[in-house]
PDB file of C-alpha atoms and ligand atoms in Angstrom:
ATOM      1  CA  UNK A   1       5.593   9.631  16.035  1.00  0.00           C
ATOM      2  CA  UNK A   2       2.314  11.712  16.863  1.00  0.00           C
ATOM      3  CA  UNK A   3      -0.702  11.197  14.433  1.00  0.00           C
ATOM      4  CA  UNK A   4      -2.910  13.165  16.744  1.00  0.00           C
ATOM      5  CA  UNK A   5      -5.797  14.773  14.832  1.00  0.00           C
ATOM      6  CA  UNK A   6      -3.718  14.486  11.438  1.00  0.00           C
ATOM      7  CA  UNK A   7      -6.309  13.119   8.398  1.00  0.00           C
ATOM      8  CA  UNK A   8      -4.950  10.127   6.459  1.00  0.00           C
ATOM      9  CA  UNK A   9      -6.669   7.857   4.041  1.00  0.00           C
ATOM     10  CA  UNK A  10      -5.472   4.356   3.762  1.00  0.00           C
ATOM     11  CA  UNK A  11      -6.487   1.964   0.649  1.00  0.00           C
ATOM     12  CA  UNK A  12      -6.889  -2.072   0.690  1.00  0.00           C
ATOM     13  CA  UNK A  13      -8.062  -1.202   4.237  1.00  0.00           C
ATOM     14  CA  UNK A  14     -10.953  -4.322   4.783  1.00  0.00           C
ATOM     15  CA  UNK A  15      -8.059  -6.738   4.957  1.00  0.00           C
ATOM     16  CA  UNK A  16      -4.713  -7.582   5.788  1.00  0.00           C
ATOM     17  CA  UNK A  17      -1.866  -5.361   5.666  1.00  0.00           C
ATOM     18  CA  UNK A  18      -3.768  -2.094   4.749  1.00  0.00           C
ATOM     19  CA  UNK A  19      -6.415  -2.811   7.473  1.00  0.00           C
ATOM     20  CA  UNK A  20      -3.350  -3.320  10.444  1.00  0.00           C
ATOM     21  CA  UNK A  21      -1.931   0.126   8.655  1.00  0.00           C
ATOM     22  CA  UNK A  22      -5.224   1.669   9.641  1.00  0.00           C
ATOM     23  CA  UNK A  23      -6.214   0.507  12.732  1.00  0.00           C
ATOM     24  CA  UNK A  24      -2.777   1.595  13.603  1.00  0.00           C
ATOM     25  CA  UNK A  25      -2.855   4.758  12.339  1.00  0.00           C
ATOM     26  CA  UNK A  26      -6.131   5.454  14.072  1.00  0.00           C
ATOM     27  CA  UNK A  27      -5.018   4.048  17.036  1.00  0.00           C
ATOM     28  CA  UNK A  28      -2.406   7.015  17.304  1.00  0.00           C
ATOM     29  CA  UNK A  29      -4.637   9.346  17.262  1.00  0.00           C
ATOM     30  CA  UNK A  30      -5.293  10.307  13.160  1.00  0.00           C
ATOM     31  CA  UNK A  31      -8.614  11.015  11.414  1.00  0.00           C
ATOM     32  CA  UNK A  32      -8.715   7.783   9.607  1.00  0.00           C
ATOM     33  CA  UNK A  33     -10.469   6.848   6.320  1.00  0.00           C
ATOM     34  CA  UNK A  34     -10.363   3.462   5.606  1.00  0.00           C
ATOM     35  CA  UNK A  35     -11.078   3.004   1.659  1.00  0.00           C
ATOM     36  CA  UNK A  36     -11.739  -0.531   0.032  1.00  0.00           C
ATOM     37  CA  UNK A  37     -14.052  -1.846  -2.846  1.00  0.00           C
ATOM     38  CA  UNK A  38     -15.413  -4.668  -0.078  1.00  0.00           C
ATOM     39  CA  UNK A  39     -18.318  -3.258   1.762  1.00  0.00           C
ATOM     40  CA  UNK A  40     -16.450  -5.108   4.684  1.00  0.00           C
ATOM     41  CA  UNK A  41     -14.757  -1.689   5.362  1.00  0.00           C
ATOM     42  CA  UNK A  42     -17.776  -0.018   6.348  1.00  0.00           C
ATOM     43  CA  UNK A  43     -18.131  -2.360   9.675  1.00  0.00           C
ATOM     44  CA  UNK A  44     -14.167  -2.300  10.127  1.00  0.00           C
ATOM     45  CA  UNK A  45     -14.097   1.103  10.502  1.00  0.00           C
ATOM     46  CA  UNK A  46     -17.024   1.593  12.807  1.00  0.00           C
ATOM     47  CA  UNK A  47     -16.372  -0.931  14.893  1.00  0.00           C
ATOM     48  CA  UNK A  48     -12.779   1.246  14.931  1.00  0.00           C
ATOM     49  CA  UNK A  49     -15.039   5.065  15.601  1.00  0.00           C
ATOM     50  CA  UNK A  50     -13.770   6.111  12.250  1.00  0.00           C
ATOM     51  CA  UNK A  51     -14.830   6.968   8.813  1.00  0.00           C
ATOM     52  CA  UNK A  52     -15.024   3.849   5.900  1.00  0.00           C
ATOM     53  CA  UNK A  53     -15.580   4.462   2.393  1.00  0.00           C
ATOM     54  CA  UNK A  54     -16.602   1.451   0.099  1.00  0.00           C
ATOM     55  CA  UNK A  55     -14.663   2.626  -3.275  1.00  0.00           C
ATOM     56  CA  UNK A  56     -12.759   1.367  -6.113  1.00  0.00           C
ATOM     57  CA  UNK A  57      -9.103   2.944  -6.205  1.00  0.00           C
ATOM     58  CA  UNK A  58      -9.045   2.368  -9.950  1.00  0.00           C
ATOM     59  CA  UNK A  59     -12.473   4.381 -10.644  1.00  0.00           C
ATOM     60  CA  UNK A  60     -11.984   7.507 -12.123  1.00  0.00           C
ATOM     61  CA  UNK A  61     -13.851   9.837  -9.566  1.00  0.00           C
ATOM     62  CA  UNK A  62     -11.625   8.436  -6.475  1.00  0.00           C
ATOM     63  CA  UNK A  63      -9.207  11.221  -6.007  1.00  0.00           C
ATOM     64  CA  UNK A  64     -12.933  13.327  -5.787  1.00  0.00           C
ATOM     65  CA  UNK A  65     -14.531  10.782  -3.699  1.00  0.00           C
ATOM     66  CA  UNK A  66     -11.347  11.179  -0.908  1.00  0.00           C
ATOM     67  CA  UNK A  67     -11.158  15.386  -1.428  1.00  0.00           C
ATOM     68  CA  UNK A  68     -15.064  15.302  -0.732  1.00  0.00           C
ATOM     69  CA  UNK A  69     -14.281  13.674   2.571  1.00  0.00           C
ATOM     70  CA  UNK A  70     -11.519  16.097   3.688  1.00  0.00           C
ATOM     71  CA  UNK A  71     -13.602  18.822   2.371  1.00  0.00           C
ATOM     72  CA  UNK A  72     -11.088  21.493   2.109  1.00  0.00           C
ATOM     73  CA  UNK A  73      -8.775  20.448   4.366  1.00  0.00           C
ATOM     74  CA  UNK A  74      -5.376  18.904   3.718  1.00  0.00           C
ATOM     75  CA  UNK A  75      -3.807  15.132   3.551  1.00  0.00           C
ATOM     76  CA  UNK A  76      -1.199  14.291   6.027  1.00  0.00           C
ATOM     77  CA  UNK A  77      -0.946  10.734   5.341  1.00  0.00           C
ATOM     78  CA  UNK A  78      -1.890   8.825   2.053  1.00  0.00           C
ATOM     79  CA  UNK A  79      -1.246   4.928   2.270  1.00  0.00           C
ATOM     80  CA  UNK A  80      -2.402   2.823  -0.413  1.00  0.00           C
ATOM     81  CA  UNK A  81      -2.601  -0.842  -0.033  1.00  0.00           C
ATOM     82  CA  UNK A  82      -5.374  -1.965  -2.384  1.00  0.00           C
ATOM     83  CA  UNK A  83      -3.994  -4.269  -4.712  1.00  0.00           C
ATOM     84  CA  UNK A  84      -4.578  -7.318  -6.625  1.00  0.00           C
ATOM     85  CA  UNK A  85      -2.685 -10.157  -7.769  1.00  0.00           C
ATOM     86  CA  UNK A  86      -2.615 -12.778 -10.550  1.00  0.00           C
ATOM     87  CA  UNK A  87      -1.026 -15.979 -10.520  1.00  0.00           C
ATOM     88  CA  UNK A  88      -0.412 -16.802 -13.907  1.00  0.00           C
ATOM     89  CA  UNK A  89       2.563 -17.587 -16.440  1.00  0.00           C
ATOM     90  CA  UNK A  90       3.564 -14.069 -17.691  1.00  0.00           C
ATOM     91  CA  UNK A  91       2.977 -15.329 -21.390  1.00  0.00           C
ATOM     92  CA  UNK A  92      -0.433 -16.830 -20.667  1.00  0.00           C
ATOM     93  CA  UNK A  93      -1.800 -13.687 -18.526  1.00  0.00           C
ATOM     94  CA  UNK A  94      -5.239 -12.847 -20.188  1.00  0.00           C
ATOM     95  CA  UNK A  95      -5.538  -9.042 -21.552  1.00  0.00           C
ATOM     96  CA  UNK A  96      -8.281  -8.149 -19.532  1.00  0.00           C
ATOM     97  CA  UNK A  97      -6.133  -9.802 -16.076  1.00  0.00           C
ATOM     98  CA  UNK A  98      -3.370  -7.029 -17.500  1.00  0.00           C
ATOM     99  CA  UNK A  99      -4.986  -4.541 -17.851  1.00  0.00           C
ATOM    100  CA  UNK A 100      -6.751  -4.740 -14.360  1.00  0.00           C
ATOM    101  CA  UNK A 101      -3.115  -5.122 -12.823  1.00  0.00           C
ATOM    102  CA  UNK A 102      -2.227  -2.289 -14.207  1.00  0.00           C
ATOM    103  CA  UNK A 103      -5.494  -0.408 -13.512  1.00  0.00           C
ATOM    104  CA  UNK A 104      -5.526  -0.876  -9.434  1.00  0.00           C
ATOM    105  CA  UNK A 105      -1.800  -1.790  -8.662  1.00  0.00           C
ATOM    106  CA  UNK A 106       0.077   1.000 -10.436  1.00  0.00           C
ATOM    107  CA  UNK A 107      -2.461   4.027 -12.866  1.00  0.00           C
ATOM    108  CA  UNK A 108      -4.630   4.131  -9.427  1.00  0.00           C
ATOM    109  CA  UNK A 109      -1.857   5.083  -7.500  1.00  0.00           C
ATOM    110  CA  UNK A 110      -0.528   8.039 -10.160  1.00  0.00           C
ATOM    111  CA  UNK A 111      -4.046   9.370 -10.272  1.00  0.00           C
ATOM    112  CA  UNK A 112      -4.267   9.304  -6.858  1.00  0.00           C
ATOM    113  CA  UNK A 113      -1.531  11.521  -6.022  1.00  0.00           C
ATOM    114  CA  UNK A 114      -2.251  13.556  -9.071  1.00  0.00           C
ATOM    115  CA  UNK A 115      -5.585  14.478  -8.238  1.00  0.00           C
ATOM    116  CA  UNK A 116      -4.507  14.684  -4.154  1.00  0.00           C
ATOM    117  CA  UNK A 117      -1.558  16.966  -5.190  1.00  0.00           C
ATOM    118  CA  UNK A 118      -3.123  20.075  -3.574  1.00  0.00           C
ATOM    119  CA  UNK A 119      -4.522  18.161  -0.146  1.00  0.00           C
ATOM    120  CA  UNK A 120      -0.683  16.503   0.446  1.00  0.00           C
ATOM    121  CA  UNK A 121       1.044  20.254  -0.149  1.00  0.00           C
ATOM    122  CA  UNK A 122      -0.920  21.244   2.364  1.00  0.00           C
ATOM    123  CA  UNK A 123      -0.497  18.523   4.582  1.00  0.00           C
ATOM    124  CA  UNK A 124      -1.781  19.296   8.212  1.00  0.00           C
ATOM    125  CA  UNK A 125      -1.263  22.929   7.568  1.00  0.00           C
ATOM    126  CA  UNK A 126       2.747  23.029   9.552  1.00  0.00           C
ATOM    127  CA  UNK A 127       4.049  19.690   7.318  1.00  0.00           C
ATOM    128  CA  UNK A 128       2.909  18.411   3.654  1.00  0.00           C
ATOM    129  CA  UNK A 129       1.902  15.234   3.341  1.00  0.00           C
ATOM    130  CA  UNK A 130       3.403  11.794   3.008  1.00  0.00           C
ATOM    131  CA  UNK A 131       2.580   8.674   0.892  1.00  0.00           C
ATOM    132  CA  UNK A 132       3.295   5.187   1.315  1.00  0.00           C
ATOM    133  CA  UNK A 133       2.378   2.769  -1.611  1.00  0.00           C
ATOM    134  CA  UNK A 134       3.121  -1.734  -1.328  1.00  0.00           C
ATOM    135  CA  UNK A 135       5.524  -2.752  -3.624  1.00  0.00           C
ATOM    136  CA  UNK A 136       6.604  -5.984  -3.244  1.00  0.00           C
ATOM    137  CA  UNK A 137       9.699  -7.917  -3.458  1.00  0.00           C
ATOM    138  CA  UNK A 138       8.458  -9.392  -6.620  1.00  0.00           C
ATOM    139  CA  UNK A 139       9.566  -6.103  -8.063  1.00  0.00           C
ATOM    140  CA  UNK A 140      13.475  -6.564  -8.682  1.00  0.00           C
ATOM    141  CA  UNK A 141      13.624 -10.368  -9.014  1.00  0.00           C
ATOM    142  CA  UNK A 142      11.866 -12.772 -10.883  1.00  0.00           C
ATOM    143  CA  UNK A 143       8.986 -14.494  -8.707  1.00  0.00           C
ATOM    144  CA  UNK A 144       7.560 -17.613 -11.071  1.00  0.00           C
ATOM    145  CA  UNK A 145       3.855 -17.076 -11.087  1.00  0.00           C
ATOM    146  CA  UNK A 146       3.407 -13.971 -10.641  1.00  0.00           C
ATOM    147  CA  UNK A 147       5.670 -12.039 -13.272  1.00  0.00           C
ATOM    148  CA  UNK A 148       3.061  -9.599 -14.449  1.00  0.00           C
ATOM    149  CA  UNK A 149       2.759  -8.220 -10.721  1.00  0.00           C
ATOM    150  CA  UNK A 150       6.460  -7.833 -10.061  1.00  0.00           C
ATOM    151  CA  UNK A 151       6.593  -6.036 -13.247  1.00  0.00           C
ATOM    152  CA  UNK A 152       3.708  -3.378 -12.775  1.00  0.00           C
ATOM    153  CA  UNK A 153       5.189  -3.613  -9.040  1.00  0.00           C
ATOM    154  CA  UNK A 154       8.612  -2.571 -10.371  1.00  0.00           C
ATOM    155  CA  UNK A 155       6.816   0.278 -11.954  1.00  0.00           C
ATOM    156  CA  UNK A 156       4.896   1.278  -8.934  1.00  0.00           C
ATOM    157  CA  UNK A 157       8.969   1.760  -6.957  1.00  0.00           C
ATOM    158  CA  UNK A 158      10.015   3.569 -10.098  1.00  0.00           C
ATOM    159  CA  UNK A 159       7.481   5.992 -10.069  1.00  0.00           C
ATOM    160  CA  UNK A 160       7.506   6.429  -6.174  1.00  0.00           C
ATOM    161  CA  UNK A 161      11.654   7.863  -6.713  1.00  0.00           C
ATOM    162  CA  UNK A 162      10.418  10.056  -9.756  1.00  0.00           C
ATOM    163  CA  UNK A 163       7.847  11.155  -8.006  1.00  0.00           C
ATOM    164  CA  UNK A 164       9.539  11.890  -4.761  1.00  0.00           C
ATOM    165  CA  UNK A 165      12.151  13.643  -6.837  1.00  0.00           C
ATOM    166  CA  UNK A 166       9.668  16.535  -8.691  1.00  0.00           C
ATOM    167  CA  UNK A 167       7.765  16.929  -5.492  1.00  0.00           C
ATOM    168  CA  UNK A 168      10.636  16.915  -2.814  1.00  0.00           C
ATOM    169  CA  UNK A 169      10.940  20.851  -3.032  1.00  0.00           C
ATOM    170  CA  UNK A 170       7.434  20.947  -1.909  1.00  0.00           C
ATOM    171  CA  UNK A 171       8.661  18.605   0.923  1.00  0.00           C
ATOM    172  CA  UNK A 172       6.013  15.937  -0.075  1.00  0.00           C
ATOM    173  CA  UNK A 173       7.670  12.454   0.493  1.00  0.00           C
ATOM    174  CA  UNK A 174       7.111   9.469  -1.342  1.00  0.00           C
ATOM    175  CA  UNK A 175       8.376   5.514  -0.200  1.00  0.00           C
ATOM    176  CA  UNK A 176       7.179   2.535  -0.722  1.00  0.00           C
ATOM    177  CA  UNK A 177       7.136  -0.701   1.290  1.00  0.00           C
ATOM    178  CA  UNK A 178       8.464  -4.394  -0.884  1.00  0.00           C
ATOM    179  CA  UNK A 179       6.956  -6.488   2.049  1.00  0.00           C
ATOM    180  CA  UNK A 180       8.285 -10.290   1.894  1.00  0.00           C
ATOM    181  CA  UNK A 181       5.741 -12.918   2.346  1.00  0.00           C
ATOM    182  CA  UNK A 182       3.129 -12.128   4.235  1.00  0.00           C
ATOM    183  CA  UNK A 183       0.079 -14.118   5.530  1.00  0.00           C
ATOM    184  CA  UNK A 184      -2.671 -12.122   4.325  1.00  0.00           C
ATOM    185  CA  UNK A 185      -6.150 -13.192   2.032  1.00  0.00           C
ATOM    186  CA  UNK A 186      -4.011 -12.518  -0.971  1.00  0.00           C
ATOM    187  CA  UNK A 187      -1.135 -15.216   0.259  1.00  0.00           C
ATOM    188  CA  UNK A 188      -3.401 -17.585   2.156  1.00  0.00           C
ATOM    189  CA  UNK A 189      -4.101 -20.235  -0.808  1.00  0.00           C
ATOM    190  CA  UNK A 190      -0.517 -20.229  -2.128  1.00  0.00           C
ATOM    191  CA  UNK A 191       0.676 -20.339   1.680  1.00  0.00           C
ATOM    192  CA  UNK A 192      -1.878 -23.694   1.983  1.00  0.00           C
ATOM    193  CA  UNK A 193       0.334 -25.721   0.140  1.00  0.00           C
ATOM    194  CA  UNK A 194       2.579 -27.493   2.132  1.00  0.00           C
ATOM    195  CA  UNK A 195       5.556 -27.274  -0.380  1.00  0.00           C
ATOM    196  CA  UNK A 196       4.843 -23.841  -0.727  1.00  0.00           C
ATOM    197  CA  UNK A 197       4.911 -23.040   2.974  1.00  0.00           C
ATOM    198  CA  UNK A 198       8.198 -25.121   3.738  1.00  0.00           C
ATOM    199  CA  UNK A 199       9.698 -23.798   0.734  1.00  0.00           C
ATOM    200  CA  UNK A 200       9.640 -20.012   1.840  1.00  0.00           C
ATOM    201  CA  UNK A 201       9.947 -20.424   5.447  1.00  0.00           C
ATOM    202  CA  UNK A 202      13.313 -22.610   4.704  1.00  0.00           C
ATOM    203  CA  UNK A 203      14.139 -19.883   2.196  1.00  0.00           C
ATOM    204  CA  UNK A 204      13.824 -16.710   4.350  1.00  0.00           C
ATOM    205  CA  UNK A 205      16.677 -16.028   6.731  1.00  0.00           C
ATOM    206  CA  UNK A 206      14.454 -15.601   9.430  1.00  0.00           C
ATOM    207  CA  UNK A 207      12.663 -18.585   9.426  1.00  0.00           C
ATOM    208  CA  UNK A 208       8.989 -17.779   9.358  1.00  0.00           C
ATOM    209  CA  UNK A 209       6.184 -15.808   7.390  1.00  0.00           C
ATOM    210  CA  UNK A 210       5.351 -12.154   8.225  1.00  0.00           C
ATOM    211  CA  UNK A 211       2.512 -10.805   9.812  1.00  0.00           C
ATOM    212  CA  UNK A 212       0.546  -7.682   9.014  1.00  0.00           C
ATOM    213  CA  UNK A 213       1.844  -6.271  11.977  1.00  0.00           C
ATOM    214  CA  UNK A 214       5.805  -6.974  10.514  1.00  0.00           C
ATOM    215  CA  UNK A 215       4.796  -4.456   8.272  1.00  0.00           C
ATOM    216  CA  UNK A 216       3.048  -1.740   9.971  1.00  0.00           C
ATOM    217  CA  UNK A 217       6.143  -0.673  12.283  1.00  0.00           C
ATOM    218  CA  UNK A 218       8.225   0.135   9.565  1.00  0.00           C
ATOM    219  CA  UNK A 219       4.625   1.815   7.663  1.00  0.00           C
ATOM    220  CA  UNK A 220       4.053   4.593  10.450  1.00  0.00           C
ATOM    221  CA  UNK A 221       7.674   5.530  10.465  1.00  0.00           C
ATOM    222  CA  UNK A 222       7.936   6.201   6.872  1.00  0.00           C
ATOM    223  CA  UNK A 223       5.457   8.261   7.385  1.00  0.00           C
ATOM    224  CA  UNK A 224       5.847   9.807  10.422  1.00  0.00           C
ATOM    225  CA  UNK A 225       8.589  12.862  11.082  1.00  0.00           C
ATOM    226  CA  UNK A 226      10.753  10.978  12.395  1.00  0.00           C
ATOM    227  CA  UNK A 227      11.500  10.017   8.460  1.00  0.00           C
ATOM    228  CA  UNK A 228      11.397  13.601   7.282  1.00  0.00           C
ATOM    229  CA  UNK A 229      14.440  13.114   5.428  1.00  0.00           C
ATOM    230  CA  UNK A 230      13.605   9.702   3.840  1.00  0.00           C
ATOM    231  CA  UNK A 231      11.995  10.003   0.376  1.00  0.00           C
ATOM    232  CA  UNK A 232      11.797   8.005  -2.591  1.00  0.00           C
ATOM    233  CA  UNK A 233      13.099   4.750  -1.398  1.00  0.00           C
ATOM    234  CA  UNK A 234      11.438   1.022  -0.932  1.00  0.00           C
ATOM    235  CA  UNK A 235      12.008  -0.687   2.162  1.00  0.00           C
ATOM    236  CA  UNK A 236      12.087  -4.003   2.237  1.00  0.00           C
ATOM    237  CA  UNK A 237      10.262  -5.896   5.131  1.00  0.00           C
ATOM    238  CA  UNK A 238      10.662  -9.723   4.330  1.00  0.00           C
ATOM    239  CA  UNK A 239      12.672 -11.160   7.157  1.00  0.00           C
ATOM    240  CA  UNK A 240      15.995 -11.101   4.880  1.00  0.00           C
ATOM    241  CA  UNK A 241      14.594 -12.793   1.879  1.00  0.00           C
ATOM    242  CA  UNK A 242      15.671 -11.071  -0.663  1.00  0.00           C
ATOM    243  CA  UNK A 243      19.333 -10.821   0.461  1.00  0.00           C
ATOM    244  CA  UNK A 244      19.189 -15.066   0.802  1.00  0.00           C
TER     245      UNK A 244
HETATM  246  P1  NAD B 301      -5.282  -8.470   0.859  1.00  0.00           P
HETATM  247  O1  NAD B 301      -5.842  -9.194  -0.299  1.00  0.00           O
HETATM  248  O2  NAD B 301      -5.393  -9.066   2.219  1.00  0.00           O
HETATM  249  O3  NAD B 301      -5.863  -6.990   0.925  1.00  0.00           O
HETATM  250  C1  NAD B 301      -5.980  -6.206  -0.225  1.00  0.00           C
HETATM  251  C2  NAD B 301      -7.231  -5.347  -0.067  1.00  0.00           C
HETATM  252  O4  NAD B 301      -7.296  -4.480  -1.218  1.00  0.00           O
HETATM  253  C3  NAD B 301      -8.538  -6.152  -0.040  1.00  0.00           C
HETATM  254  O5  NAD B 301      -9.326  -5.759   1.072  1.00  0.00           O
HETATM  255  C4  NAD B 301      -9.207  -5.790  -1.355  1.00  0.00           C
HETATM  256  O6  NAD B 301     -10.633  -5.770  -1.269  1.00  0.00           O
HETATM  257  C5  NAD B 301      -8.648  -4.413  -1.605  1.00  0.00           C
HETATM  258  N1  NAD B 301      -8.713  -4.022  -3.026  1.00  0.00           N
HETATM  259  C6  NAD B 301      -8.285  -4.733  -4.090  1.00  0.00           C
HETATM  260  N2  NAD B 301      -8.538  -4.064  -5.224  1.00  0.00           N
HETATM  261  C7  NAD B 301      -9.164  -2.909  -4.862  1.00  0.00           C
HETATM  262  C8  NAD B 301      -9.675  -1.817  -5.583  1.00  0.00           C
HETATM  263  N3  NAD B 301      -9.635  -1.773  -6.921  1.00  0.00           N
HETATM  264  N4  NAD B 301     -10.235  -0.794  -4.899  1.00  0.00           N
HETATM  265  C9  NAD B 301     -10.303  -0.830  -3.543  1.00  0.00           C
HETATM  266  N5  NAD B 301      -9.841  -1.853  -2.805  1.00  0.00           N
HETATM  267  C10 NAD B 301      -9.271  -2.882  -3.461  1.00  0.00           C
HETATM  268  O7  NAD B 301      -3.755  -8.224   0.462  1.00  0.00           O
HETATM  269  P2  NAD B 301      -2.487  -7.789   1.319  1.00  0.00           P
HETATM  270  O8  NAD B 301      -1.593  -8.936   1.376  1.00  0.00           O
HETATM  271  O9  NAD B 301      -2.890  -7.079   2.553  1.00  0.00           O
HETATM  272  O10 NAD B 301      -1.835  -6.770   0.284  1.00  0.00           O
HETATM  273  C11 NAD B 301      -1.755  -5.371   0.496  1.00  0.00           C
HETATM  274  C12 NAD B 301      -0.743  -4.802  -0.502  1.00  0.00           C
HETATM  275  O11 NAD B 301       0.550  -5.348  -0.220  1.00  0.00           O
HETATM  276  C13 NAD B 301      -1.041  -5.141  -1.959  1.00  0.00           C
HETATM  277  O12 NAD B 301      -0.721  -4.045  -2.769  1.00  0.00           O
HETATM  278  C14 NAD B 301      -0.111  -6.288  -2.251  1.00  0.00           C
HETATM  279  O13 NAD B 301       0.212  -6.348  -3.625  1.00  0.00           O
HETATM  280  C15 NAD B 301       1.080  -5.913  -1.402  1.00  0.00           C
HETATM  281  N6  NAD B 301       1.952  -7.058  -1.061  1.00  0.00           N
HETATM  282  C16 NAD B 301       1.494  -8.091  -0.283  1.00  0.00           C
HETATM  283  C17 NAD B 301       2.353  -9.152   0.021  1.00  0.00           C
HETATM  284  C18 NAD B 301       1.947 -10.315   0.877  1.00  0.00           C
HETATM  285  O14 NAD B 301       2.762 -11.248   1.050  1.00  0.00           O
HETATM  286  N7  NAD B 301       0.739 -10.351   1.439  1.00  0.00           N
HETATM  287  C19 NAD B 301       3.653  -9.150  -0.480  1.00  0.00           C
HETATM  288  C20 NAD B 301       4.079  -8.091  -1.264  1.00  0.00           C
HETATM  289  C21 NAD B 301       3.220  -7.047  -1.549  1.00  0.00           C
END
């Protein structure tokens, strides 16, 4: 797996599993941007020696905010991690709470690769791009709480495969990560509840929570070479959860 010199942009990059994604990927070598809507991002990525951009993913100029940064050149890598989560019952979820779901967890991602669609053919110039988008295991069972996001989730993986399908001639790949639990900002208050805690620990084969890191492993090879042949698929990284 050799990033060297290779530009990716990674999304949802201030925190948790999109920031260990780009430390990572900056780590081996690539010519990182590191995109969130917290200003936090600027300081992350400096700190790193690479580029941050404070953005929305859901704003309508974003796909030109990211091609103005690679100024002509291609995309090797496009990760996006930005996403947002309500806990609500799916009958009670306020329209404006759906609509924002929808917004940054599933129409941010199509626009993204729409409007990137020239940088990723390109790739690095010798390989097209690749893309890696969080699902979430919430997609193809029913989590209580939190039906709305399994649902637009379930339509982020579906879109991933038809996606993957009309662009594999172009040898752009598409996958998607359905990480189990993990302890990130966006699972820290449910994860404070003792019941909670014990509940999902005792449920997952494994017998504890993930970690960022659990899922950056599996991240870099989907998009590395060494998964050339691997398109259109959702891996799941929850410590056997799902299967329990
Ligand atoms: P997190 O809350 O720690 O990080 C998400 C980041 O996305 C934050 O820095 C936030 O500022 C940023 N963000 C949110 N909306 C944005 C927007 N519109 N524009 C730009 N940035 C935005 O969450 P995390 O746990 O690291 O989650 C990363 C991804 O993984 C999410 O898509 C989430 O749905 C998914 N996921 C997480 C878990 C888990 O257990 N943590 C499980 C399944 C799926």
């Amino acid at each position: 797996m050799n990033f060297t010199d290779q530009r990716a942009v990674v999304t949802g990059a201030a925190s948790g599993i999109g920031k260990d994604i780009a430390l990572a990927l900056h780590r081996e070598g690539a010519r990182v941007l590191f995109v969130d809507r917290s200003p936090a991002v600027t300081e992350i990525a400096e700190v790193a020696g690479a580029e941050g951009l404070v953005a929305d993913v859901a704003a309508a100029d974003f796909p030109d905010r990211v091609a103005a940064w690679l100024n002509g050149h291609g995309l090797s890598h496009l990760v996006t991690a930005a996403g947002i989560q309500v806990r609500t019952p799916g009958i009670e979820i306020a329209e404006e709470d759906w609509a924002r779901l929808l917004d940054v967890n599933l129409s941010s991602f199509y626009r993204t690769v729409r409007g990137l669609h020239g940088a990723l053919r390109t790739g690095d110039g010798t390989r097209p791009g690749s893309v890696l988008a969080m699902s979430s295991m919430s997609a193809d069972r029913v989590l209580a709480g939190i039906v709305p996001y399994g649902s637009v989730k379930a339509g982020l993986s579906q879109l991933i495969a038809g996606l993957a399908v009309e662009l594999g001639e172009e040898g752009i790949r598409l996958n998607a990560i359905a990480p189990g639990y993990i302890r990130t900002e966006m699972t820290a208050q449910m994860l404070a509840v003792p019941a909670n805690h014990e509940r999902i620990v005792g449920r997952t084969p494994m017998k504890r929570l993930g970690a960022p890191a659990d899922v950056t492993g599996p991240a870099l090879f989907l998009l590395s070479p060494a998964a050339g042949f691997v398109t259109g698929h959702t891996l799941p990284v929850d410590g056997g959860y799902a299967l329990a």
